[in-house]
mmCIF file of C-alpha atoms in Angstrom:
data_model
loop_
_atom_site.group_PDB
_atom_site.id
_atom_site.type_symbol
_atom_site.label_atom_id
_atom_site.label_comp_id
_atom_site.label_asym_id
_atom_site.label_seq_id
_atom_site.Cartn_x
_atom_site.Cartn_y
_atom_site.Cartn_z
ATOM 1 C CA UNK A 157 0.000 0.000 0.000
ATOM 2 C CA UNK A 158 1.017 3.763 -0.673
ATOM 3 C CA UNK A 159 3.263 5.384 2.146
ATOM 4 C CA UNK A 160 1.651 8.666 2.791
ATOM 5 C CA UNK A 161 3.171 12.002 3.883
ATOM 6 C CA UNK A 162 1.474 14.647 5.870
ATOM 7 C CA UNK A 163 2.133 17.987 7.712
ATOM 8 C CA UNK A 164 2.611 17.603 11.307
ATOM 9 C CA UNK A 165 0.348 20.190 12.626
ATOM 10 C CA UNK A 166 -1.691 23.147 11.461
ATOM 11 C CA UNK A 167 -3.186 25.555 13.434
ATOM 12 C CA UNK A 168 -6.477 27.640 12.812
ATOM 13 C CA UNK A 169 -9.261 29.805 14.306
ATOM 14 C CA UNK A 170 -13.014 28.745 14.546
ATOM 15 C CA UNK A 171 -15.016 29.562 11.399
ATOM 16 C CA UNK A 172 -11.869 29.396 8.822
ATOM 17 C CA UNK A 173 -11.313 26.717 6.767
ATOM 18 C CA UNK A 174 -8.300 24.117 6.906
ATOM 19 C CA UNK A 175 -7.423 22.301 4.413
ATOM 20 C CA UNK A 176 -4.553 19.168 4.653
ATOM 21 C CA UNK A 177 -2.929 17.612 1.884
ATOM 22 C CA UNK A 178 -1.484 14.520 1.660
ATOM 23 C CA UNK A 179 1.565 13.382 -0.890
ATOM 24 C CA UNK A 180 0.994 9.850 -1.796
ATOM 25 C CA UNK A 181 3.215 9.408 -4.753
ATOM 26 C CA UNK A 182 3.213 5.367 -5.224
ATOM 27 C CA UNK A 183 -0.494 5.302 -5.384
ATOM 28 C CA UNK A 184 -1.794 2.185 -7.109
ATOM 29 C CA UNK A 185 -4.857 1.965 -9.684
ATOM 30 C CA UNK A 186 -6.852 0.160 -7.463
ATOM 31 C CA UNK A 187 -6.088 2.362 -4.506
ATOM 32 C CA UNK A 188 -8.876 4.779 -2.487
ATOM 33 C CA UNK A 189 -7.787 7.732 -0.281
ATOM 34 C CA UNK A 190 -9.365 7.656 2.930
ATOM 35 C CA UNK A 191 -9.144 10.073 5.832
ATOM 36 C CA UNK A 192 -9.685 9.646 9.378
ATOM 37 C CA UNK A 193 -10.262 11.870 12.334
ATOM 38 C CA UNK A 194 -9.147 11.425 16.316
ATOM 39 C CA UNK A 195 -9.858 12.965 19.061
ATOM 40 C CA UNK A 196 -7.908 12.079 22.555
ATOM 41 C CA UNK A 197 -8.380 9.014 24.023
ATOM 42 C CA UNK A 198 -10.828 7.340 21.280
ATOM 43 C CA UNK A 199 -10.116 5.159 18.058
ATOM 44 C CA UNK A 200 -10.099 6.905 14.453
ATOM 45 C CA UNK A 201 -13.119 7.778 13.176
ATOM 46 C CA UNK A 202 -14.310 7.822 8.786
ATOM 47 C CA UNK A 203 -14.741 10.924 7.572
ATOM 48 C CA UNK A 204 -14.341 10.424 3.798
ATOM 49 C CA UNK A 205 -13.263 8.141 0.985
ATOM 50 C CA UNK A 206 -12.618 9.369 -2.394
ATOM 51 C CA UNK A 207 -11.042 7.501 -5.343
ATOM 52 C CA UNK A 208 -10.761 10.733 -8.030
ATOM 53 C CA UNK A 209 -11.996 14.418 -8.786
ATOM 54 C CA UNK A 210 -13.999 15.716 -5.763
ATOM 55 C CA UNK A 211 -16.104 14.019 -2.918
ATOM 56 C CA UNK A 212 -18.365 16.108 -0.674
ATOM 57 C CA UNK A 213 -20.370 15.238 2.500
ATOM 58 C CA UNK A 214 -22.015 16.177 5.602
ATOM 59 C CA UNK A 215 -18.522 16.694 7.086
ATOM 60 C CA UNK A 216 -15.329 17.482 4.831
ATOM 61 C CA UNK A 217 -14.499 17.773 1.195
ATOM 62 C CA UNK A 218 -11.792 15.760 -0.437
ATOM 63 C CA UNK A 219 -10.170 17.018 -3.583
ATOM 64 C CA UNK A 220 -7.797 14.895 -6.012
ATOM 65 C CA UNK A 221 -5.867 15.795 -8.752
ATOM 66 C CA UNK A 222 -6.111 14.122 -12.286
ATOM 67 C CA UNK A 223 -2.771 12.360 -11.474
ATOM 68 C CA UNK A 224 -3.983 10.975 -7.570
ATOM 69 C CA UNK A 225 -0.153 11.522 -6.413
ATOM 70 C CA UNK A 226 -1.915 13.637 -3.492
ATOM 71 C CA UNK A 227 -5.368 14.464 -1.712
ATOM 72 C CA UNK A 228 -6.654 17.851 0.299
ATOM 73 C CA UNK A 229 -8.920 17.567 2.895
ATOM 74 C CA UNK A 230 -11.140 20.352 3.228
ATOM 75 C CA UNK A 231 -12.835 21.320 6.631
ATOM 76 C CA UNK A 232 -15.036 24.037 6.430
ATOM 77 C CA UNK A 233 -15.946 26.630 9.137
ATOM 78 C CA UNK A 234 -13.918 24.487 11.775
ATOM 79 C CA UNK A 235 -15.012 24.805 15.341
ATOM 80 C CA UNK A 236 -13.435 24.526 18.368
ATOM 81 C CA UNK A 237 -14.796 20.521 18.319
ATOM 82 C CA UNK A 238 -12.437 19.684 15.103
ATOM 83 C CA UNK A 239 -9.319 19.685 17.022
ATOM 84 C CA UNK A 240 -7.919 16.655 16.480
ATOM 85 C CA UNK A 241 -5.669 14.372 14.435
ATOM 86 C CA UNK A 242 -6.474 13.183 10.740
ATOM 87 C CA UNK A 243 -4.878 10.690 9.000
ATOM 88 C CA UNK A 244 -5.088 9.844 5.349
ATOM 89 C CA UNK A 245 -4.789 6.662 4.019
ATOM 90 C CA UNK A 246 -4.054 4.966 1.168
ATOM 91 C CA UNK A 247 -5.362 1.581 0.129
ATOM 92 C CA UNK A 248 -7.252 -1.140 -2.091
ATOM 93 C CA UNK A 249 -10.641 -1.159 -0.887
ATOM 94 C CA UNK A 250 -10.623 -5.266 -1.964
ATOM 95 C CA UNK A 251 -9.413 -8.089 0.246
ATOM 96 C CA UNK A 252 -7.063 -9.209 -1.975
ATOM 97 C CA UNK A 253 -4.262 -6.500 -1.980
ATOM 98 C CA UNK A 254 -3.886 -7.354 1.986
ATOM 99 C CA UNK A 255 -3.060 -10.994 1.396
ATOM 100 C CA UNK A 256 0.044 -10.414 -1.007
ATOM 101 C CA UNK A 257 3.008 -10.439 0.897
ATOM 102 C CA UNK A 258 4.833 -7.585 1.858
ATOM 103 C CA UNK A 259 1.852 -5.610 1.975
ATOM 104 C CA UNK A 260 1.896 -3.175 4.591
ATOM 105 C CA UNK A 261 -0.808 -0.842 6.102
ATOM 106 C CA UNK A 262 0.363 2.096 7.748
ATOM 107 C CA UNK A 263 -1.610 5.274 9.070
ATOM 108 C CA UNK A 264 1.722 7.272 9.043
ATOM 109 C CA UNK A 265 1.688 10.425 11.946
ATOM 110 C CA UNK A 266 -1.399 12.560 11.235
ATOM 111 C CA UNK A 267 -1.758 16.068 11.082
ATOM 112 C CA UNK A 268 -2.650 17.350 14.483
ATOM 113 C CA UNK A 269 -5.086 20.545 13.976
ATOM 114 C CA UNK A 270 -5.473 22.756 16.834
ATOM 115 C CA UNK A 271 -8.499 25.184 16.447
ATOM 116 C CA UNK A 272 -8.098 28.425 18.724
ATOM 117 C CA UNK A 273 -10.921 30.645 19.512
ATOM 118 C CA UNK B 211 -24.017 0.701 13.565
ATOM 119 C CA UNK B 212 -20.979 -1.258 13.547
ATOM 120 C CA UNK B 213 -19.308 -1.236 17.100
ATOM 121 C CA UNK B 214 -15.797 -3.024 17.554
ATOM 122 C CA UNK B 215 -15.770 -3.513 21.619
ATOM 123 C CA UNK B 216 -12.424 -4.573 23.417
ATOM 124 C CA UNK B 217 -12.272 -5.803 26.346
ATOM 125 C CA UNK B 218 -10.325 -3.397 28.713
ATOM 126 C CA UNK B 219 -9.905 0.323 28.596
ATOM 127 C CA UNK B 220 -7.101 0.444 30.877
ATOM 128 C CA UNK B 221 -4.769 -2.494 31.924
ATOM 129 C CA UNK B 222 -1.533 -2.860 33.982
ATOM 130 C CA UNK B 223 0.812 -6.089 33.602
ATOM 131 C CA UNK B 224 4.017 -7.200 34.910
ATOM 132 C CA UNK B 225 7.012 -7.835 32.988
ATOM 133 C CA UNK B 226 6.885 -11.192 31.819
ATOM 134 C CA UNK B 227 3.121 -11.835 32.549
ATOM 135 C CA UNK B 228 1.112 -12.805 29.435
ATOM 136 C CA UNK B 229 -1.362 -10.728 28.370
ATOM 137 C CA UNK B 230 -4.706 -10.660 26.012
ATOM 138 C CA UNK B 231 -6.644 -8.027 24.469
ATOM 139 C CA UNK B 232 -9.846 -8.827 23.393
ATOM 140 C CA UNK B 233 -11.625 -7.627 20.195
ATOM 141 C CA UNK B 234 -14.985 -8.047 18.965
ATOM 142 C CA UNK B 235 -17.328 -6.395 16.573
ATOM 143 C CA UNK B 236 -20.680 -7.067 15.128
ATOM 144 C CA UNK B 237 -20.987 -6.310 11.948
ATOM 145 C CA UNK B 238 -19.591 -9.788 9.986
ATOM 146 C CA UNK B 239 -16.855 -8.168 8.813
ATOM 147 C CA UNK B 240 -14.059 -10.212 6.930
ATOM 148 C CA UNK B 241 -11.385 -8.104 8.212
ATOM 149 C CA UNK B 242 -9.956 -7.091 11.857
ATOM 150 C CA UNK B 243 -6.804 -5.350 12.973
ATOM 151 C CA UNK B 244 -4.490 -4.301 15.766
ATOM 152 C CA UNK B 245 -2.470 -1.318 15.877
ATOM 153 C CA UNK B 246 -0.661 0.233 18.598
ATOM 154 C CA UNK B 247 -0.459 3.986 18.775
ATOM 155 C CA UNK B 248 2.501 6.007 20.334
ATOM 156 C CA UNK B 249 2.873 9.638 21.018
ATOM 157 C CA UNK B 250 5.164 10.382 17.287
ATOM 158 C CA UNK B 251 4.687 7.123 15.498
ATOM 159 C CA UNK B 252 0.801 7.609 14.567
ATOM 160 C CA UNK B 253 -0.940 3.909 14.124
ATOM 161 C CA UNK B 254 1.099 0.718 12.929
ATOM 162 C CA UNK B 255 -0.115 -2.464 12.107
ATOM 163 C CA UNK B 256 0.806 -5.106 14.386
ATOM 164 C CA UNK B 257 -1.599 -7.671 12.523
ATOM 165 C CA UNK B 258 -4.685 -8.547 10.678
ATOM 166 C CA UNK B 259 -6.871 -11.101 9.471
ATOM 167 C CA UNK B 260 -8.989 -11.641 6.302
ATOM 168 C CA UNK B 261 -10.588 -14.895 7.515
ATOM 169 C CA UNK B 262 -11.282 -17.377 10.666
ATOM 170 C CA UNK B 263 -7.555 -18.806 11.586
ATOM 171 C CA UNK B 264 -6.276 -16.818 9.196
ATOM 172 C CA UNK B 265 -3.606 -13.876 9.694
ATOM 173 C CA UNK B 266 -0.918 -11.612 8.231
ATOM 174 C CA UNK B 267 1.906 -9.818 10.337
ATOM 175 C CA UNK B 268 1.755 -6.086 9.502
ATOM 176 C CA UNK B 269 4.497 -3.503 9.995
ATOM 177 C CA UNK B 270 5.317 -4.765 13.984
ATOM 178 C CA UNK B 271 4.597 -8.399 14.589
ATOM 179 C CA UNK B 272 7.567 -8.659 17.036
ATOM 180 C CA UNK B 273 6.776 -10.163 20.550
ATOM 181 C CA UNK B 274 3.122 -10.584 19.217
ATOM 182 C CA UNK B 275 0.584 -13.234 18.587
ATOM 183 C CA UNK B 276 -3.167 -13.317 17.487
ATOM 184 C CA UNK B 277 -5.851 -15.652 17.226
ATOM 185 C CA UNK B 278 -9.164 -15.566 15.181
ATOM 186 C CA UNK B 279 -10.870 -18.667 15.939
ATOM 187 C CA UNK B 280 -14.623 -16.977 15.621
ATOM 188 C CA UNK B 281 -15.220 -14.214 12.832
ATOM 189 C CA UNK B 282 -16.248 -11.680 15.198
ATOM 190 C CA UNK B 283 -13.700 -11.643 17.464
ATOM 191 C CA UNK B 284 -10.089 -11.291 16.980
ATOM 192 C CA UNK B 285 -7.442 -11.502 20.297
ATOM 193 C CA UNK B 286 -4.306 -9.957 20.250
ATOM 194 C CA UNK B 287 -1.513 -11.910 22.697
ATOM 195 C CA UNK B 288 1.711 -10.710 23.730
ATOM 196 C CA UNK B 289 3.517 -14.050 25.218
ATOM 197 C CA UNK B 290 5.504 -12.063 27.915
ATOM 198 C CA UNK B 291 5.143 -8.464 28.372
ATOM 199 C CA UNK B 292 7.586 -6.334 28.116
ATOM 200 C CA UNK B 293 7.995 -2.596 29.616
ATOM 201 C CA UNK B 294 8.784 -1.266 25.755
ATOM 202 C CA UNK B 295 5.090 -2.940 24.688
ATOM 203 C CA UNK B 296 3.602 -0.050 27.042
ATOM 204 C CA UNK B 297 1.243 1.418 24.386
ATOM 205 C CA UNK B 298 -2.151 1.954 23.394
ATOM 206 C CA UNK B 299 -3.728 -0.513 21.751
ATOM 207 C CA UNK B 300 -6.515 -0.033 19.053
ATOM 208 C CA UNK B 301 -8.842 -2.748 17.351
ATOM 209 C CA UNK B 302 -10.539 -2.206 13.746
ATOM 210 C CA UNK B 303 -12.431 -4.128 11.409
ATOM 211 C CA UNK B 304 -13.691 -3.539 8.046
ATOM 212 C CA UNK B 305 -16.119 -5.444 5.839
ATOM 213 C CA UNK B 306 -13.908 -5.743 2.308
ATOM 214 C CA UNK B 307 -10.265 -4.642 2.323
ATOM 215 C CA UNK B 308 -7.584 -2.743 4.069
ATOM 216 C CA UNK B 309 -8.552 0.461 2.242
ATOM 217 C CA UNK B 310 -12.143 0.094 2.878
ATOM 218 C CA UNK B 311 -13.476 1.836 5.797
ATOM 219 C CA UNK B 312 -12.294 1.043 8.843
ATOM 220 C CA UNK B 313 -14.042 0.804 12.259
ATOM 221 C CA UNK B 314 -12.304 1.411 14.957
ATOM 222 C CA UNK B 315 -12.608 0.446 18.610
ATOM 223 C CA UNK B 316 -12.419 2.639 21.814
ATOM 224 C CA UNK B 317 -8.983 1.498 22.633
ATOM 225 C CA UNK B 318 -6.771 -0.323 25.062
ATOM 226 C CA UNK B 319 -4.396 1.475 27.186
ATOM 227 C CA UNK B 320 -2.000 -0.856 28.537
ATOM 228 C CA UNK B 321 0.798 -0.644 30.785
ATOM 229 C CA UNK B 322 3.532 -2.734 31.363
ATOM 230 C CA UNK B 323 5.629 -2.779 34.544
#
């Protein structure tokens, strides 16, 4: 699977938007991007899953380029409740590209946003 | 909605005592993992499992072992404990692949002294 690279940490005020990309440049054809939130103390949480062009919902946008070598997630009008760490991902969404050997799943470091008042 | 449960929240073990974490989820998923997170090193993949009995060693199988004898639950051992296995410990399973979405549970903080 894809190693992924991230900024550290970003930090914003409530009501701006944040956006996070991600450099992915070994990205398969059968690969999705997928991006996860955490807050202290809990397990990762979905927010979005996009495989090309632009994915929207409820939550977050996610925005990839024609050549999928990276992904931005968009948060808009953050509030004080989306500090946390994200994490993009990179993976087949199949079973079969986690049985081939060598095939390694890793979450990398996250971005850690801190939203200020 | 899919919940992965595990079995402790907190948990302190002596060196050399062997320990098991206990995952389960509800959903029929074919896949379930175990991470450890540390404060710099984000998530990595101890193990995982497609099927019943079956497994795959991810990025740190070291001084691990797991077992998956029912589909719903997946156990993570660690044959002696060691103080450097102090970590938390997070459970996920998903229903197709690795990249598909992953649920995760609340977490296992455990402690080894």
């Amino acid at each position: 699977l894809a190693k992924t690279t991230q900024p550290i940490s970003m930090d914003s005020y409530e009501g701006q938007e944040v956006n996070i990309t991600c450099s992915h440049n070994n990205i398969a054809t059968n690969d999705y991007i997928t991006w996860y939130q955490q807050f202290p103390s809990q397990g990762p949480r979905f927010i979005i899953q996009g495989y090309k062009t632009k994915v929207t919902n409820e939550v977050a946008s996610l925005f990839i380029p024609a050549d999928r070598k990276s992904s931005t997630l968009s948060l808009p009008r953050v509030s004080l409740s989306d500090t946390a760490v994200y994490y993009c991902l990179v993976g087949d969404r199949k079973g079969l590209m986690i049985k081939a050997a060598g095939n390694k799943l890793t979450f990398g470091g996250g971005t850690r946003v801190l939203v200020k008042p | 909605d899919v919940k992965v449960t595990q079995s402790s929240r907190y948990l302190v073990k002596r060196t050399g005592e062997k320990v098991f974490l206990e995952c389960v989820q509800d959903m029929d998923h074919e896949n379930m993992f175990w991470y450890r997170q540390d404060p710099g090193l984000g998530l990595r993949l101890i193990y995982f499992s497609y099927d019943v009995k079956m497994k795959e060693k991810g990025d740190i199988p070291e001084g691990y072992s797991v077992s998956r004898e029912k589909k719903e639950r997946f156990s993570l051992i660690l044959e002696s404990a060691s103080t450097n296995q102090t970590s938390m410990y997070l459970c996920a399973s998903s229903l197709v692949g690795a990249g598909d979405e992953q649920y995760f549970g609340p977490g296992t903080r455990l402690t080894v002294t």
